[in-house]
mmCIF file of C-alpha atoms and ligand atoms in Angstrom:
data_model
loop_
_atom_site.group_PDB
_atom_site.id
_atom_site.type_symbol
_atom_site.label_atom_id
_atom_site.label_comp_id
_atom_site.label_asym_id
_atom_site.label_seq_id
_atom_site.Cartn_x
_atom_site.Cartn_y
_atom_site.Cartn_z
ATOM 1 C CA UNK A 1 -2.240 -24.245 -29.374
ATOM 2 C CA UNK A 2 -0.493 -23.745 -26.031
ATOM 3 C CA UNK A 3 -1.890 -23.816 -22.759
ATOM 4 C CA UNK A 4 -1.574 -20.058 -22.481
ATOM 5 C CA UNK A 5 -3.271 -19.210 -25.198
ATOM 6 C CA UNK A 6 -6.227 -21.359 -25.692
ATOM 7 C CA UNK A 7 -6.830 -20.697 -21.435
ATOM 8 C CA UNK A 8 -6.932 -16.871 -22.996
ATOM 9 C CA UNK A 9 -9.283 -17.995 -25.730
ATOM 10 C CA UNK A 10 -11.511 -19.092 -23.097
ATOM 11 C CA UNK A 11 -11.260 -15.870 -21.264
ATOM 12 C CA UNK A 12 -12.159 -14.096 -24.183
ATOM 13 C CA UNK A 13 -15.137 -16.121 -25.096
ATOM 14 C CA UNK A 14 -16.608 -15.629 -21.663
ATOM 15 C CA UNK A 15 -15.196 -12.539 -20.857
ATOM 16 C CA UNK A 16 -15.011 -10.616 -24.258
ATOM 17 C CA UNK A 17 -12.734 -7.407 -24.302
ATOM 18 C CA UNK A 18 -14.942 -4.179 -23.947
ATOM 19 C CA UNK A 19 -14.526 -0.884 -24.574
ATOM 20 C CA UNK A 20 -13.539 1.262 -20.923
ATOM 21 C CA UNK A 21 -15.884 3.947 -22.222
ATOM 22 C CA UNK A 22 -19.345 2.771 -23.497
ATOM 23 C CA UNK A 23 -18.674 -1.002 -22.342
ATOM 24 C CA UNK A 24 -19.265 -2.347 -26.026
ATOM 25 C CA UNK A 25 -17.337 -5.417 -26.877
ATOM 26 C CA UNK A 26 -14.068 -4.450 -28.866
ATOM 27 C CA UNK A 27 -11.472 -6.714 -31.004
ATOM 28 C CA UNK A 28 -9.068 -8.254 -28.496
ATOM 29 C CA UNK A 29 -5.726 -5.591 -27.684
ATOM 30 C CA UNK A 30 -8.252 -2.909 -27.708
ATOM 31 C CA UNK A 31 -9.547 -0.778 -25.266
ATOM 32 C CA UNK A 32 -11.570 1.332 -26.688
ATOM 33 C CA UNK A 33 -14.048 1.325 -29.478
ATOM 34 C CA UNK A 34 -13.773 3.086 -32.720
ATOM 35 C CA UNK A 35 -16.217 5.159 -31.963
ATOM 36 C CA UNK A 36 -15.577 6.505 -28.625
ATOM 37 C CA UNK A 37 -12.014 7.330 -29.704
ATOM 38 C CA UNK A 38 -13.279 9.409 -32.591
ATOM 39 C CA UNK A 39 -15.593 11.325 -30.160
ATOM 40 C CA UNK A 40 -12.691 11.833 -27.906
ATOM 41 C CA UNK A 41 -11.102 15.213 -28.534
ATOM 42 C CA UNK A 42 -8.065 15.694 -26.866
ATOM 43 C CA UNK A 43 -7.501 18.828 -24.750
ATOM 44 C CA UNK A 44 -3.648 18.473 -25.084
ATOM 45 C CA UNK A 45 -2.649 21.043 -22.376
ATOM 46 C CA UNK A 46 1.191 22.076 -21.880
ATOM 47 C CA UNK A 47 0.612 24.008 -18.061
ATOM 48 C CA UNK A 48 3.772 25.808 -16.665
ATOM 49 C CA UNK A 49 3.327 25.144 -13.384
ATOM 50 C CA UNK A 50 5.571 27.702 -10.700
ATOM 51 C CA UNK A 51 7.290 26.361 -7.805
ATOM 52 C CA UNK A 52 6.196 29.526 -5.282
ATOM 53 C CA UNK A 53 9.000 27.893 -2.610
ATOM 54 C CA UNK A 54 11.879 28.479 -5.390
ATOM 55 C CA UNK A 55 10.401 30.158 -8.294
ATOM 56 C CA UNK A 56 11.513 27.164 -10.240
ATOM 57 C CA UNK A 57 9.248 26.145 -13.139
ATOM 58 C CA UNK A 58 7.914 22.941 -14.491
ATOM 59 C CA UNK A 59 5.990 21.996 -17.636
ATOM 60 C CA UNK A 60 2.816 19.542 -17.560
ATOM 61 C CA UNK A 61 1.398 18.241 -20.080
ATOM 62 C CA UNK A 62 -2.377 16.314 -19.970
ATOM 63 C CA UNK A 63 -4.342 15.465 -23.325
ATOM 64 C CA UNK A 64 -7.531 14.693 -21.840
ATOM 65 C CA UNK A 65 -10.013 16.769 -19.043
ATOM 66 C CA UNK A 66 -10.729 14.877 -15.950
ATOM 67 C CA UNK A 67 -14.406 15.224 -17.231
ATOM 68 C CA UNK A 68 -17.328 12.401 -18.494
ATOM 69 C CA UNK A 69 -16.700 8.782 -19.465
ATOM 70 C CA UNK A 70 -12.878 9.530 -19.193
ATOM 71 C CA UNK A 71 -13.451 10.239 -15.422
ATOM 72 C CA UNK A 72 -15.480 7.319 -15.167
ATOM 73 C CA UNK A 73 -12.569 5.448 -16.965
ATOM 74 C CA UNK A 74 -10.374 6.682 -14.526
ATOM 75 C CA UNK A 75 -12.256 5.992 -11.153
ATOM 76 C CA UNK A 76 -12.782 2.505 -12.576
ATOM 77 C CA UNK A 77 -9.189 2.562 -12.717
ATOM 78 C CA UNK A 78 -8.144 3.835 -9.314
ATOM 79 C CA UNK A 79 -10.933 2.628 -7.160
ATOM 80 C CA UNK A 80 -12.512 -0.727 -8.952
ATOM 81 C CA UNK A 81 -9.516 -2.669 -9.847
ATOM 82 C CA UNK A 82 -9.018 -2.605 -13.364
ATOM 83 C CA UNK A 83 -4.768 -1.855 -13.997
ATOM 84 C CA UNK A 84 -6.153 -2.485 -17.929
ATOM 85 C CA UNK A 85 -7.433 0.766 -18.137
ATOM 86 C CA UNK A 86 -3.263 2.008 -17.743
ATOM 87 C CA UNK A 87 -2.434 1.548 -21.524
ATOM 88 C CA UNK A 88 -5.249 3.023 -23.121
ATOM 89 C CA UNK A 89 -4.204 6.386 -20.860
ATOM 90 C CA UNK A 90 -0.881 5.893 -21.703
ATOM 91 C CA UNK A 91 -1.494 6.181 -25.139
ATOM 92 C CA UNK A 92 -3.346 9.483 -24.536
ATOM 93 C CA UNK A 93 -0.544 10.638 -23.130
ATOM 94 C CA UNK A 94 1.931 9.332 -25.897
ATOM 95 C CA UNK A 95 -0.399 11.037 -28.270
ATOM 96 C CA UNK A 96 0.199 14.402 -27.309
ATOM 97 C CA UNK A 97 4.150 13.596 -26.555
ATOM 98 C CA UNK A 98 5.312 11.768 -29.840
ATOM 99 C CA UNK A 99 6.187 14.666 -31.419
ATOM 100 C CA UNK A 100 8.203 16.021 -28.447
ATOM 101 C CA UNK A 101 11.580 16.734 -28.577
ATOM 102 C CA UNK A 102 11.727 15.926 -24.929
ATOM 103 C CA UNK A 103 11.118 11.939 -25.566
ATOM 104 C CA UNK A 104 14.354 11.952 -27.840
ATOM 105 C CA UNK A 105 16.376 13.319 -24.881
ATOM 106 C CA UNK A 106 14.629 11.571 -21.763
ATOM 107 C CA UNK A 107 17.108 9.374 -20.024
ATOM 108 C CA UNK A 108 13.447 7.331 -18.387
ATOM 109 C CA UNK A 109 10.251 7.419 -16.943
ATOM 110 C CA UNK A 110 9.227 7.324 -13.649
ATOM 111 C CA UNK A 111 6.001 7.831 -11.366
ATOM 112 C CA UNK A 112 4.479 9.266 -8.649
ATOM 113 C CA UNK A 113 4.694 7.035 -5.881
ATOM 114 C CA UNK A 114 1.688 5.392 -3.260
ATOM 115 C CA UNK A 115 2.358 5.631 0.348
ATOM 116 C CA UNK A 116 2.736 1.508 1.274
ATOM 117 C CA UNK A 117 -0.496 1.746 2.834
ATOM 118 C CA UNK A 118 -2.357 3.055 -0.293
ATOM 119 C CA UNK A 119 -0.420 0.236 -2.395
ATOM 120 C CA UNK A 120 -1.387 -2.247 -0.093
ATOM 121 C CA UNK A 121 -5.175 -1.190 0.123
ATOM 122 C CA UNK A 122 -5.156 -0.893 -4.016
ATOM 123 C CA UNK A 123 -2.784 -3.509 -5.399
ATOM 124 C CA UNK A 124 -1.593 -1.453 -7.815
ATOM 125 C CA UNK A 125 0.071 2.027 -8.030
ATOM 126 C CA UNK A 126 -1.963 3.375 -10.986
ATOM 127 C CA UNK A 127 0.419 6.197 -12.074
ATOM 128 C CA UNK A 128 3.351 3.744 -12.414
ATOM 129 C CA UNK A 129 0.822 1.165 -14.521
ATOM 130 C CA UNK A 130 0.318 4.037 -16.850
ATOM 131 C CA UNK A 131 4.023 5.371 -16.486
ATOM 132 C CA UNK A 132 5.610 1.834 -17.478
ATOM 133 C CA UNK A 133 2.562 1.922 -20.583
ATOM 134 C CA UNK A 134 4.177 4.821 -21.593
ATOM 135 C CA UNK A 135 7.756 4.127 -21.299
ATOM 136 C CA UNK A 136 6.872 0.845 -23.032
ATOM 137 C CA UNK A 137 5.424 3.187 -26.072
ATOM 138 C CA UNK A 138 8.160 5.537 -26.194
ATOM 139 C CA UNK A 139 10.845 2.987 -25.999
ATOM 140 C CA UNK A 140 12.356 4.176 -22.565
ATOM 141 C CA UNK A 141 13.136 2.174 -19.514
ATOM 142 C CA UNK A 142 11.259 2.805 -16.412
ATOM 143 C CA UNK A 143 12.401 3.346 -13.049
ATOM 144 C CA UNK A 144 10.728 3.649 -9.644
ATOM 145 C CA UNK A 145 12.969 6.333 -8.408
ATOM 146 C CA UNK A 146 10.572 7.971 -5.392
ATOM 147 C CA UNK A 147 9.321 6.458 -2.732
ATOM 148 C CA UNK A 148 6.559 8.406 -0.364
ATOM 149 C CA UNK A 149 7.490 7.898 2.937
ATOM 150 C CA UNK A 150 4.892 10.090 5.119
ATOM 151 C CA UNK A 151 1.359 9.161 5.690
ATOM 152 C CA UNK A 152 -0.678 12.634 4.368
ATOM 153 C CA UNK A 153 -4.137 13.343 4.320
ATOM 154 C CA UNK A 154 -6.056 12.858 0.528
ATOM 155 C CA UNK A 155 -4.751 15.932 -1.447
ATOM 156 C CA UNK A 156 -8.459 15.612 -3.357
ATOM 157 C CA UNK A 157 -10.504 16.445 0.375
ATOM 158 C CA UNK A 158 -7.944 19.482 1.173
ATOM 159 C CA UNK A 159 -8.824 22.918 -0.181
ATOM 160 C CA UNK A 160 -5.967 24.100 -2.790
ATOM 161 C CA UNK A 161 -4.053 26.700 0.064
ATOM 162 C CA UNK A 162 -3.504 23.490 2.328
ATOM 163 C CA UNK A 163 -2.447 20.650 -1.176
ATOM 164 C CA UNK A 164 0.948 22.150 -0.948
ATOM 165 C CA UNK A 165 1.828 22.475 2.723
ATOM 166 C CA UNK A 166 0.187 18.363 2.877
ATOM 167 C CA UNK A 167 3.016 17.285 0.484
ATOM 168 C CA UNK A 168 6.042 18.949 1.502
ATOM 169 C CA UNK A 169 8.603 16.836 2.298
ATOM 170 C CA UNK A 170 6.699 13.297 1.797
ATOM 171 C CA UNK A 171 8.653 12.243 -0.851
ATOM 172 C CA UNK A 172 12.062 11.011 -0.888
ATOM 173 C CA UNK A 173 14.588 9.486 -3.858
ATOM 174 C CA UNK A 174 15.339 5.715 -3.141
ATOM 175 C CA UNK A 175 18.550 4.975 -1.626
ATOM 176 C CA UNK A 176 21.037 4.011 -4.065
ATOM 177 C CA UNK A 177 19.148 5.171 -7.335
ATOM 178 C CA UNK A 178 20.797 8.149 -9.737
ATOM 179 C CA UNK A 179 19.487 10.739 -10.995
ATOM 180 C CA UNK A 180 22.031 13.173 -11.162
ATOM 181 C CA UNK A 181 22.042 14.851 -14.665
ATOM 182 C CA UNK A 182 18.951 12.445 -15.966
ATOM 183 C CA UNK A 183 16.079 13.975 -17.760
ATOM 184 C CA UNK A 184 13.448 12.577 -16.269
ATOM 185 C CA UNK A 185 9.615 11.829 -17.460
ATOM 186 C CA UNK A 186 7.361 12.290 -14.418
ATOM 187 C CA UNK A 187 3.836 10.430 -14.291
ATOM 188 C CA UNK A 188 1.051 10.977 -12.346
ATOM 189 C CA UNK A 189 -2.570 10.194 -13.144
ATOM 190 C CA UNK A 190 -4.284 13.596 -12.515
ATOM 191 C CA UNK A 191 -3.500 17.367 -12.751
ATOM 192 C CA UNK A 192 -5.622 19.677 -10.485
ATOM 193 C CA UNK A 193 -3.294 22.121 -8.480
ATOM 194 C CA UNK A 194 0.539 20.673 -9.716
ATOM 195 C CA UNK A 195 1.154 20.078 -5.719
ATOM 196 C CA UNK A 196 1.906 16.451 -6.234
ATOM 197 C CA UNK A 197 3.910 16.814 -9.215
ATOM 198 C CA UNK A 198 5.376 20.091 -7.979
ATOM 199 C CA UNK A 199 6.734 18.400 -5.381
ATOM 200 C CA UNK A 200 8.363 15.220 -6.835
ATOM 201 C CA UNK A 201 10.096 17.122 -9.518
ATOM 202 C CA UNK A 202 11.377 19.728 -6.468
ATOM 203 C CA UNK A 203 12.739 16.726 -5.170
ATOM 204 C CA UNK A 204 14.750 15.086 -8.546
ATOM 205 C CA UNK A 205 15.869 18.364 -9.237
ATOM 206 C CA UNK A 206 17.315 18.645 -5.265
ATOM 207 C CA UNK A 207 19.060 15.396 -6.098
ATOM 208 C CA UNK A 208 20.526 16.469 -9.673
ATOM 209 C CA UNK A 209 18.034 15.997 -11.873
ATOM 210 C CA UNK A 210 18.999 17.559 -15.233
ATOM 211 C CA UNK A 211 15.244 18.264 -16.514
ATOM 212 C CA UNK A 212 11.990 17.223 -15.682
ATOM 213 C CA UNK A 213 8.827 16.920 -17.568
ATOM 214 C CA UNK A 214 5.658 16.276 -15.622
ATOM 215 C CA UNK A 215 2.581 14.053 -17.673
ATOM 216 C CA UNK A 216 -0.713 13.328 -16.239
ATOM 217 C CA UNK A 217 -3.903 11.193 -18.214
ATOM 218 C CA UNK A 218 -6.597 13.882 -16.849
ATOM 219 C CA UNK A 219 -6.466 17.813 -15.769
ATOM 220 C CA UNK A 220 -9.287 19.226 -13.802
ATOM 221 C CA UNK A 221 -10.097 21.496 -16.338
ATOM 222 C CA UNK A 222 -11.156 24.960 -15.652
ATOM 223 C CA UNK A 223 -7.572 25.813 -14.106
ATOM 224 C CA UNK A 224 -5.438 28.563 -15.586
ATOM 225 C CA UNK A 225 -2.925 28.003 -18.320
ATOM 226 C CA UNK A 226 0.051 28.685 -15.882
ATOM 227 C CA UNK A 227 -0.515 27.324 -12.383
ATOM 228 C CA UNK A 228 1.125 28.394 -8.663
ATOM 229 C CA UNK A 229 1.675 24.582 -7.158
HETATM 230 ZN ZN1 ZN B 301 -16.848 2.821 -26.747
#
């Protein structure tokens, strides 16, 4: 047995693998328990989502409501330091995408980026964990492609009227990277107004994007079907 493994074996025996919902111990490579997946019915929204700068539209899809143990999940994810929790979302996601047409045609994923300050107070960027999950699943290569370069205020403490004017113009494509004519998978962790995402595709498409589909794990639920971001 190699080092690697049997240090994993210890790990495990102290630290068994448990499910990110109910906390019952699962088989290692799991993350969630049989049951808990089986309760878990997926939403699986497709939300147009309207530019109101350009009139351009986007499509977003979510499977899951920002709702329950899933919310839970994803707070546990964001705010207690568990980058784990990425795959099992990304699977959610690749649940309701495998059958899309769009994943044969994608050039590659990419994310919604942190501000360095956020990714230096987290550790992680959690949409590009879940983003490089997915990309992983759908046999795509990932890029990091944005990069937020302006300090905003939390789009999550700003009423919806203001979550657009605090984004505009915070994100910028890296120097040197191409998108021109790429399709382009864009991932971001939640869906409430489409500001975020709204704005990051704006910006691919500004720098030649071809086409653009946005994915998030969770949706504030109790939005419309077709959203103003
Ligand atoms: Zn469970």
């Amino acid at each position: 047995m190699k080092c690697k493994s049997l240090w994993d074996g210890v790990l495990e025996f102290f630290y068994p693998p448990r499910c990110l919902l109910c906390r019952n111990i699962v088989p290692p490579g799991r993350e969630c328990c049989e049951a808990c997946e089986k309760a878990l019915l997926p939403a699986n929204w497709s939300v147009r989502m309207i530019e109101p700068e350009t009139g351009k539209t986007f499509v977003c899809v979510a499977p899951d409501p920002y709702d329950g143990p899933l919310r839970k999940a994803m707070l546990d994810f964001k705010f207690h330091n568990m980058p784990k929790h990425a795959r099992f979302f990304a699977q959610r996601i690749f649940s309701q995408l495998r059958q899309s047409p769009f994943l044969t045609r994608a050039d590659f994923v990419a994310s919604v980026p942190l501000s360095r300050e956020r990714l230096r107070q987290r550790g992680y960027n959690q949409s590009e964990r879940i983003a490089r999950e997915l990309a992983a699943l759908a046999g795509l290569p990932y890029f990091t492609v944005l990069e937020k370069h302006v300090e905003n205020r939390e789009q999550h403490r700003l009423h919806k009227k203001d979550r657009r004017q605090n984004v505009r113009g915070v994100y910028r494509i890296l120097p040197g990277v191409p998108v021109e004519g790429c399709r382009i998978l864009l991932v971001d962790d939640i869906l409430t107004t489409g500001a975020t995402l709204g704005e990051c595709a704006a910006v691919l498409y500004a720098a030649g994007a071809k086409e653009v589909l946005c994915a998030a794990a969770c949706r504030v639920s109790a939005q419309p079907e077709s959203i103003s971001c």
